[in-house]
Each structure stands twice: as structure tokens, then as C-alpha cells.
Amino acid sequence: GSRPNADTFLAAIKQMVNLFTLSGFAWEGGASMVQSGASIKDTQFSIIFTSPATLWSGQSLEAKKAAVTNDFALKTVKAMASRAGYKVVNDSVKYKGNQEITTFSVV
């Protein structure tokens, strides 16, 4: 079958973020395209959670320059992308204040 375009993929990510938030993972969350291009491969997506359950442990791992392994939203996006025929690339998880900021692209 055909693979979803960037807008459809973003809608799916937003639904996932809503499920994470409704389940109590974070105080609030959102997803957006921070950079868009001619195709989905030129698009960078972002997920921001405010006060996620993993905030302290994620900040601790980041401060130690250790690999962030509790990146549950990114793990979920990777599974969604795979099912849609894409692969997540150029991914990062950063912490700023009480926010977890995940960015990635798909190919």
C-alpha cells in the first residue's frame, strides 16, 4: 500500500501524544512539524512533553552523557513509522527545564 504523507503521519503522532498525556505520562504534550519540505523525507517532527514521568531519570541520563533509554515516545514513534513503511532517522531526546523534547525525521 501507499505510505502516509507528512500531514497524515503528524496526525497519527498527535493521537499518540494525546494517548500518552491522557494516560498520565505527562502534564501536557504536543507534536508539530518544525521543518517541512517537498516530501515527508524533508520534514522534521517534534514532540514536546511538559513534566513527563521520565523527566528526572531522563535529565539524569543526559547529565551523565549516557544514552537516554527511557525515550518511550520515540520508541513508540519508531514502531509507528515502521508499520507505515518508514524508518526514523536523526532522532534526539533533550531536556529543557521541565520539558522533554524529541525531534526526528523519517525516510
Short mmCIF file of N, CA, C and O in Angstrom, two decimals:
data_model
loop_
_atom_site.label_atom_id
_atom_site.label_comp_id
_atom_site.label_asym_id
_atom_site.label_seq_id
_atom_site.Cartn_x
_atom_site.Cartn_y
_atom_site.Cartn_z
N GLY A 1 0.81 -1.19 0.00
CA GLY A 1 0.00 0.00 0.00
C GLY A 1 0.85 1.25 0.00
O GLY A 1 2.08 1.20 0.05
N SER A 2 0.20 2.37 -0.05
CA SER A 2 0.92 3.64 -0.06
C SER A 2 1.28 4.07 1.36
O SER A 2 0.61 3.70 2.32
N ARG A 3 2.33 4.84 1.47
CA ARG A 3 2.77 5.35 2.77
C ARG A 3 2.10 6.70 3.03
O ARG A 3 1.85 7.46 2.10
N PRO A 4 1.80 7.00 4.29
CA PRO A 4 1.13 8.26 4.59
C PRO A 4 2.03 9.47 4.33
O PRO A 4 3.25 9.37 4.45
N ASN A 5 1.40 10.59 3.98
CA ASN A 5 2.17 11.82 3.78
C ASN A 5 2.48 12.44 5.15
O ASN A 5 2.06 11.93 6.19
N ALA A 6 3.21 13.54 5.14
CA ALA A 6 3.65 14.17 6.39
C ALA A 6 2.48 14.60 7.27
O ALA A 6 2.52 14.42 8.49
N ASP A 7 1.43 15.16 6.68
CA ASP A 7 0.28 15.61 7.47
C ASP A 7 -0.43 14.44 8.15
O ASP A 7 -0.83 14.54 9.32
N THR A 8 -0.59 13.35 7.43
CA THR A 8 -1.25 12.17 7.99
C THR A 8 -0.39 11.55 9.09
O THR A 8 -0.90 11.16 10.14
N PHE A 9 0.92 11.49 8.86
CA PHE A 9 1.83 10.94 9.86
C PHE A 9 1.83 11.82 11.11
O PHE A 9 1.79 11.31 12.23
N LEU A 10 1.81 13.14 10.93
CA LEU A 10 1.75 14.05 12.08
C LEU A 10 0.45 13.85 12.86
O LEU A 10 0.46 13.86 14.09
N ALA A 11 -0.66 13.66 12.17
CA ALA A 11 -1.94 13.43 12.85
C ALA A 11 -1.86 12.18 13.72
O ALA A 11 -2.37 12.16 14.85
N ALA A 12 -1.20 11.13 13.22
CA ALA A 12 -1.04 9.90 14.00
C ALA A 12 -0.15 10.15 15.22
O ALA A 12 -0.44 9.65 16.32
N ILE A 13 0.90 10.94 15.05
CA ILE A 13 1.79 11.27 16.17
C ILE A 13 1.02 12.07 17.23
O ILE A 13 1.15 11.82 18.43
N LYS A 14 0.20 13.01 16.78
CA LYS A 14 -0.60 13.80 17.73
C LYS A 14 -1.55 12.92 18.53
O LYS A 14 -1.73 13.12 19.73
N GLN A 15 -2.14 11.93 17.87
CA GLN A 15 -3.03 10.99 18.58
C GLN A 15 -2.24 10.21 19.62
O GLN A 15 -2.72 9.98 20.73
N MET A 16 -1.03 9.78 19.26
CA MET A 16 -0.18 9.05 20.19
C MET A 16 0.16 9.93 21.39
O MET A 16 0.09 9.48 22.54
N VAL A 17 0.51 11.19 21.15
CA VAL A 17 0.83 12.12 22.23
C VAL A 17 -0.39 12.30 23.14
O VAL A 17 -0.25 12.31 24.37
N ASN A 18 -1.57 12.41 22.55
CA ASN A 18 -2.80 12.52 23.35
C ASN A 18 -2.98 11.30 24.24
O ASN A 18 -3.35 11.43 25.41
N LEU A 19 -2.73 10.11 23.70
CA LEU A 19 -2.86 8.89 24.50
C LEU A 19 -1.86 8.87 25.65
O LEU A 19 -2.20 8.49 26.77
N PHE A 20 -0.61 9.28 25.38
CA PHE A 20 0.40 9.35 26.44
C PHE A 20 -0.07 10.32 27.54
O PHE A 20 0.03 10.02 28.72
N THR A 21 -0.59 11.47 27.13
CA THR A 21 -1.00 12.51 28.08
C THR A 21 -2.22 12.05 28.88
O THR A 21 -2.24 12.17 30.11
N LEU A 22 -3.23 11.52 28.20
CA LEU A 22 -4.43 11.03 28.88
C LEU A 22 -4.13 9.89 29.84
O LEU A 22 -4.81 9.71 30.85
N SER A 23 -3.08 9.13 29.55
CA SER A 23 -2.69 8.01 30.41
C SER A 23 -1.87 8.47 31.62
O SER A 23 -1.46 7.63 32.43
N GLY A 24 -1.61 9.77 31.70
CA GLY A 24 -0.89 10.29 32.86
C GLY A 24 0.61 10.33 32.71
O GLY A 24 1.32 10.57 33.68
N PHE A 25 1.13 10.11 31.51
CA PHE A 25 2.58 10.14 31.30
C PHE A 25 3.15 11.54 31.50
O PHE A 25 4.28 11.69 31.99
N ALA A 26 2.40 12.56 31.13
CA ALA A 26 2.89 13.94 31.23
C ALA A 26 1.74 14.88 31.54
O ALA A 26 0.57 14.56 31.31
N TRP A 27 2.10 16.07 32.02
CA TRP A 27 1.09 17.08 32.32
C TRP A 27 0.40 17.52 31.04
O TRP A 27 -0.81 17.65 30.98
N GLU A 28 1.21 17.77 30.00
CA GLU A 28 0.65 18.08 28.68
C GLU A 28 1.67 17.70 27.62
O GLU A 28 2.84 17.47 27.91
N GLY A 29 1.18 17.62 26.38
CA GLY A 29 2.07 17.25 25.29
C GLY A 29 1.57 17.79 23.98
O GLY A 29 0.41 18.17 23.84
N GLY A 30 2.47 17.83 23.02
CA GLY A 30 2.11 18.31 21.70
C GLY A 30 3.09 17.78 20.67
O GLY A 30 4.19 17.35 21.00
N ALA A 31 2.67 17.82 19.42
CA ALA A 31 3.53 17.37 18.32
C ALA A 31 3.39 18.37 17.18
O ALA A 31 2.32 18.96 16.99
N SER A 32 4.48 18.56 16.45
CA SER A 32 4.44 19.51 15.33
C SER A 32 5.51 19.17 14.31
O SER A 32 6.37 18.33 14.55
N MET A 33 5.40 19.83 13.17
CA MET A 33 6.46 19.78 12.16
C MET A 33 7.29 21.03 12.38
O MET A 33 6.78 22.13 12.27
N VAL A 34 8.56 20.86 12.71
CA VAL A 34 9.41 22.02 12.92
C VAL A 34 10.10 22.45 11.64
O VAL A 34 10.62 23.55 11.54
N GLN A 35 10.11 21.55 10.68
CA GLN A 35 10.67 21.86 9.37
C GLN A 35 9.93 20.99 8.37
O GLN A 35 9.76 19.80 8.59
N SER A 36 9.45 21.59 7.30
CA SER A 36 8.77 20.78 6.29
C SER A 36 9.39 21.05 4.93
O SER A 36 10.01 22.09 4.72
N GLY A 37 9.24 20.07 4.07
CA GLY A 37 9.82 20.20 2.74
C GLY A 37 8.89 19.64 1.69
O GLY A 37 7.71 19.43 1.93
N ALA A 38 9.47 19.37 0.53
CA ALA A 38 8.69 18.88 -0.60
C ALA A 38 8.09 17.50 -0.31
O ALA A 38 7.02 17.17 -0.81
N SER A 39 8.78 16.70 0.49
CA SER A 39 8.26 15.37 0.81
C SER A 39 8.43 15.11 2.30
O SER A 39 9.09 15.88 3.00
N ILE A 40 7.88 14.01 2.76
CA ILE A 40 7.98 13.67 4.19
C ILE A 40 9.45 13.48 4.58
O ILE A 40 9.83 13.74 5.72
N LYS A 41 10.30 13.08 3.65
CA LYS A 41 11.71 12.86 3.95
C LYS A 41 12.45 14.16 4.26
O LYS A 41 13.53 14.14 4.84
N ASP A 42 11.87 15.29 3.88
CA ASP A 42 12.46 16.61 4.17
C ASP A 42 11.83 17.25 5.39
O ASP A 42 12.05 18.43 5.66
N THR A 43 11.06 16.49 6.14
CA THR A 43 10.30 17.01 7.26
C THR A 43 10.93 16.59 8.58
O THR A 43 11.34 15.44 8.73
N GLN A 44 11.01 17.53 9.51
CA GLN A 44 11.46 17.20 10.86
C GLN A 44 10.27 17.37 11.80
O GLN A 44 9.57 18.39 11.75
N PHE A 45 10.04 16.35 12.61
CA PHE A 45 8.94 16.34 13.56
C PHE A 45 9.46 16.60 14.97
O PHE A 45 10.62 16.30 15.27
N SER A 46 8.58 17.12 15.82
CA SER A 46 8.95 17.37 17.21
C SER A 46 7.79 16.95 18.12
O SER A 46 6.63 17.18 17.80
N ILE A 47 8.15 16.35 19.24
CA ILE A 47 7.20 16.01 20.30
C ILE A 47 7.70 16.67 21.57
O ILE A 47 8.87 16.50 21.93
N ILE A 48 6.84 17.43 22.22
CA ILE A 48 7.23 18.07 23.48
C ILE A 48 6.25 17.67 24.56
O ILE A 48 5.04 17.85 24.42
N PHE A 49 6.80 17.09 25.62
CA PHE A 49 6.00 16.76 26.80
C PHE A 49 6.41 17.68 27.94
O PHE A 49 7.61 17.90 28.16
N THR A 50 5.44 18.21 28.66
CA THR A 50 5.69 19.02 29.84
C THR A 50 5.52 18.14 31.08
O THR A 50 4.50 17.48 31.22
N SER A 51 6.54 18.13 31.91
CA SER A 51 6.56 17.34 33.15
C SER A 51 6.24 15.86 32.91
O SER A 51 5.33 15.30 33.53
N PRO A 52 6.99 15.20 32.01
CA PRO A 52 6.75 13.77 31.80
C PRO A 52 7.20 12.95 33.02
O PRO A 52 8.04 13.41 33.80
N ALA A 53 6.65 11.77 33.14
CA ALA A 53 7.00 10.87 34.25
C ALA A 53 8.49 10.53 34.24
O ALA A 53 9.06 10.21 35.29
N THR A 54 9.13 10.62 33.09
CA THR A 54 10.54 10.26 32.94
C THR A 54 11.48 11.47 33.05
O THR A 54 12.66 11.35 32.74
N LEU A 55 10.97 12.61 33.49
CA LEU A 55 11.77 13.85 33.50
C LEU A 55 13.06 13.71 34.31
O LEU A 55 14.15 13.95 33.79
N TRP A 56 12.94 13.28 35.57
CA TRP A 56 14.13 13.22 36.42
C TRP A 56 15.13 12.21 35.88
O TRP A 56 16.32 12.51 35.76
N SER A 57 14.67 11.00 35.53
CA SER A 57 15.61 9.98 35.06
C SER A 57 16.23 10.37 33.72
O SER A 57 17.42 10.15 33.49
N GLY A 58 15.45 10.98 32.84
CA GLY A 58 15.98 11.43 31.56
C GLY A 58 17.02 12.52 31.72
O GLY A 58 18.07 12.50 31.09
N GLN A 59 16.73 13.48 32.61
CA GLN A 59 17.70 14.55 32.88
C GLN A 59 18.98 13.98 33.48
O GLN A 59 20.08 14.42 33.15
N SER A 60 18.84 13.00 34.35
CA SER A 60 19.99 12.37 34.98
C SER A 60 20.87 11.67 33.95
O SER A 60 22.09 11.81 33.95
N LEU A 61 20.23 10.90 33.05
CA LEU A 61 20.99 10.22 32.00
C LEU A 61 21.68 11.23 31.08
O LEU A 61 22.84 11.06 30.71
N GLU A 62 20.95 12.29 30.71
CA GLU A 62 21.51 13.32 29.84
C GLU A 62 22.71 14.00 30.50
O GLU A 62 23.74 14.23 29.86
N ALA A 63 22.61 14.31 31.79
CA ALA A 63 23.69 14.98 32.52
C ALA A 63 24.95 14.11 32.57
O ALA A 63 26.06 14.62 32.56
N LYS A 64 24.74 12.80 32.61
CA LYS A 64 25.87 11.86 32.65
C LYS A 64 26.39 11.51 31.25
O LYS A 64 27.25 10.67 31.10
N LYS A 65 25.80 12.16 30.24
CA LYS A 65 26.16 11.89 28.84
C LYS A 65 25.92 10.43 28.47
O LYS A 65 26.56 9.88 27.60
N ALA A 66 24.98 9.82 29.17
CA ALA A 66 24.61 8.43 28.90
C ALA A 66 23.50 8.40 27.85
O ALA A 66 22.79 9.38 27.66
N ALA A 67 23.36 7.27 27.21
CA ALA A 67 22.28 7.11 26.24
C ALA A 67 20.95 7.16 26.98
O ALA A 67 20.78 6.52 28.02
N VAL A 68 20.03 7.96 26.45
CA VAL A 68 18.69 8.02 27.05
C VAL A 68 17.94 6.77 26.60
O VAL A 68 17.71 6.57 25.41
N THR A 69 17.61 5.92 27.56
CA THR A 69 16.95 4.65 27.23
C THR A 69 15.47 4.64 27.60
O THR A 69 14.77 3.69 27.29
N ASN A 70 15.01 5.69 28.28
CA ASN A 70 13.60 5.76 28.68
C ASN A 70 12.82 6.68 27.75
O ASN A 70 11.89 7.35 28.17
N ASP A 71 13.18 6.68 26.48
CA ASP A 71 12.55 7.53 25.46
C ASP A 71 11.33 6.82 24.87
O ASP A 71 11.31 6.44 23.71
N PHE A 72 10.31 6.68 25.70
CA PHE A 72 9.16 5.87 25.32
C PHE A 72 8.37 6.42 24.13
O PHE A 72 7.89 5.67 23.30
N ALA A 73 8.26 7.75 24.04
CA ALA A 73 7.56 8.33 22.89
C ALA A 73 8.32 8.03 21.60
O ALA A 73 7.72 7.65 20.60
N LEU A 74 9.64 8.17 21.65
CA LEU A 74 10.45 7.88 20.45
C LEU A 74 10.36 6.40 20.08
O LEU A 74 10.23 6.07 18.89
N LYS A 75 10.40 5.53 21.05
CA LYS A 75 10.27 4.09 20.77
C LYS A 75 8.92 3.81 20.10
O LYS A 75 8.84 3.01 19.16
N THR A 76 7.87 4.46 20.57
CA THR A 76 6.54 4.27 20.00
C THR A 76 6.47 4.82 18.58
O THR A 76 5.91 4.18 17.68
N VAL A 77 7.06 6.00 18.36
CA VAL A 77 7.10 6.59 17.02
C VAL A 77 7.86 5.68 16.06
O VAL A 77 7.46 5.50 14.91
N LYS A 78 8.94 5.07 16.52
CA LYS A 78 9.72 4.17 15.66
C LYS A 78 8.86 2.99 15.22
O LYS A 78 8.91 2.58 14.06
N ALA A 79 8.05 2.46 16.13
CA ALA A 79 7.16 1.34 15.78
C ALA A 79 6.09 1.80 14.80
O ALA A 79 5.80 1.10 13.81
N MET A 80 5.52 2.99 15.03
CA MET A 80 4.51 3.52 14.12
C MET A 80 5.09 3.75 12.73
O MET A 80 4.48 3.42 11.72
N ALA A 81 6.29 4.34 12.69
CA ALA A 81 6.94 4.63 11.41
C ALA A 81 7.21 3.34 10.64
O ALA A 81 6.97 3.26 9.44
N SER A 82 7.68 2.34 11.34
CA SER A 82 7.97 1.05 10.71
C SER A 82 6.71 0.45 10.10
O SER A 82 6.72 -0.03 8.96
N ARG A 83 5.60 0.51 10.83
CA ARG A 83 4.33 -0.01 10.31
C ARG A 83 3.84 0.77 9.11
O ARG A 83 3.10 0.25 8.28
N ALA A 84 4.23 2.06 9.04
CA ALA A 84 3.80 2.92 7.92
C ALA A 84 4.78 2.84 6.75
O ALA A 84 4.58 3.50 5.73
N GLY A 85 5.84 2.04 6.89
CA GLY A 85 6.80 1.89 5.80
C GLY A 85 7.96 2.87 5.85
O GLY A 85 8.68 3.04 4.87
N TYR A 86 8.17 3.51 6.99
CA TYR A 86 9.26 4.47 7.16
C TYR A 86 10.23 4.01 8.23
O TYR A 86 9.95 3.11 9.00
N LYS A 87 11.36 4.70 8.29
CA LYS A 87 12.35 4.47 9.33
C LYS A 87 12.68 5.82 9.95
O LYS A 87 12.88 6.81 9.24
N VAL A 88 12.76 5.88 11.29
CA VAL A 88 13.10 7.11 11.99
C VAL A 88 14.62 7.32 11.91
O VAL A 88 15.40 6.40 12.15
N VAL A 89 15.01 8.55 11.57
CA VAL A 89 16.43 8.92 11.50
C VAL A 89 16.62 10.28 12.18
O VAL A 89 15.66 11.00 12.43
N ASN A 90 17.87 10.61 12.43
CA ASN A 90 18.25 11.91 13.02
C ASN A 90 17.42 12.22 14.26
O ASN A 90 16.93 13.34 14.43
N ASP A 91 17.26 11.22 15.13
CA ASP A 91 16.44 11.42 16.31
C ASP A 91 17.27 11.91 17.49
O ASP A 91 18.45 11.59 17.61
N SER A 92 16.63 12.72 18.34
CA SER A 92 17.28 13.15 19.57
C SER A 92 16.22 13.40 20.63
O SER A 92 15.07 13.71 20.33
N VAL A 93 16.63 13.21 21.87
CA VAL A 93 15.77 13.49 23.02
C VAL A 93 16.58 14.42 23.92
O VAL A 93 17.68 14.08 24.34
N LYS A 94 16.04 15.59 24.19
CA LYS A 94 16.71 16.59 25.02
C LYS A 94 15.77 17.03 26.12
O LYS A 94 14.54 16.93 25.99
N TYR A 95 16.35 17.56 27.18
CA TYR A 95 15.56 18.07 28.31
C TYR A 95 15.89 19.54 28.51
O TYR A 95 17.06 19.92 28.51
N LYS A 96 14.84 20.33 28.63
CA LYS A 96 14.99 21.77 28.85
C LYS A 96 13.97 22.17 29.90
O LYS A 96 12.76 22.09 29.64
N GLY A 97 14.45 22.55 31.08
CA GLY A 97 13.52 22.85 32.17
C GLY A 97 12.71 21.61 32.49
O GLY A 97 13.27 20.55 32.73
N ASN A 98 11.39 21.74 32.47
CA ASN A 98 10.54 20.58 32.77
C ASN A 98 9.97 19.95 31.49
O ASN A 98 8.96 19.28 31.52
N GLN A 99 10.65 20.17 30.37
CA GLN A 99 10.17 19.62 29.09
C GLN A 99 11.11 18.55 28.54
O GLN A 99 12.33 18.67 28.65
N GLU A 100 10.49 17.55 27.94
CA GLU A 100 11.22 16.54 27.17
C GLU A 100 10.94 16.85 25.71
O GLU A 100 9.77 16.90 25.30
N ILE A 101 11.98 17.10 24.93
CA ILE A 101 11.83 17.49 23.54
C ILE A 101 12.46 16.42 22.66
O ILE A 101 13.66 16.18 22.71
N THR A 102 11.62 15.78 21.88
CA THR A 102 12.06 14.72 20.97
C THR A 102 11.93 15.24 19.53
O THR A 102 10.88 15.74 19.15
N THR A 103 13.00 15.13 18.76
CA THR A 103 12.95 15.51 17.36
C THR A 103 13.43 14.35 16.51
O THR A 103 14.26 13.55 16.94
N PHE A 104 12.88 14.25 15.30
CA PHE A 104 13.24 13.16 14.40
C PHE A 104 12.74 13.44 13.00
O PHE A 104 11.89 14.30 12.78
N SER A 105 13.28 12.68 12.06
CA SER A 105 12.81 12.67 10.68
C SER A 105 12.54 11.23 10.30
O SER A 105 12.90 10.31 11.04
N VAL A 106 11.89 11.02 9.15
CA VAL A 106 11.66 9.67 8.66
C VAL A 106 12.11 9.57 7.20
O VAL A 106 12.11 10.55 6.47
N VAL A 107 12.55 8.39 6.83
CA VAL A 107 12.92 8.11 5.44
C VAL A 107 12.24 6.84 4.98
O VAL A 107 11.83 6.03 5.79
#
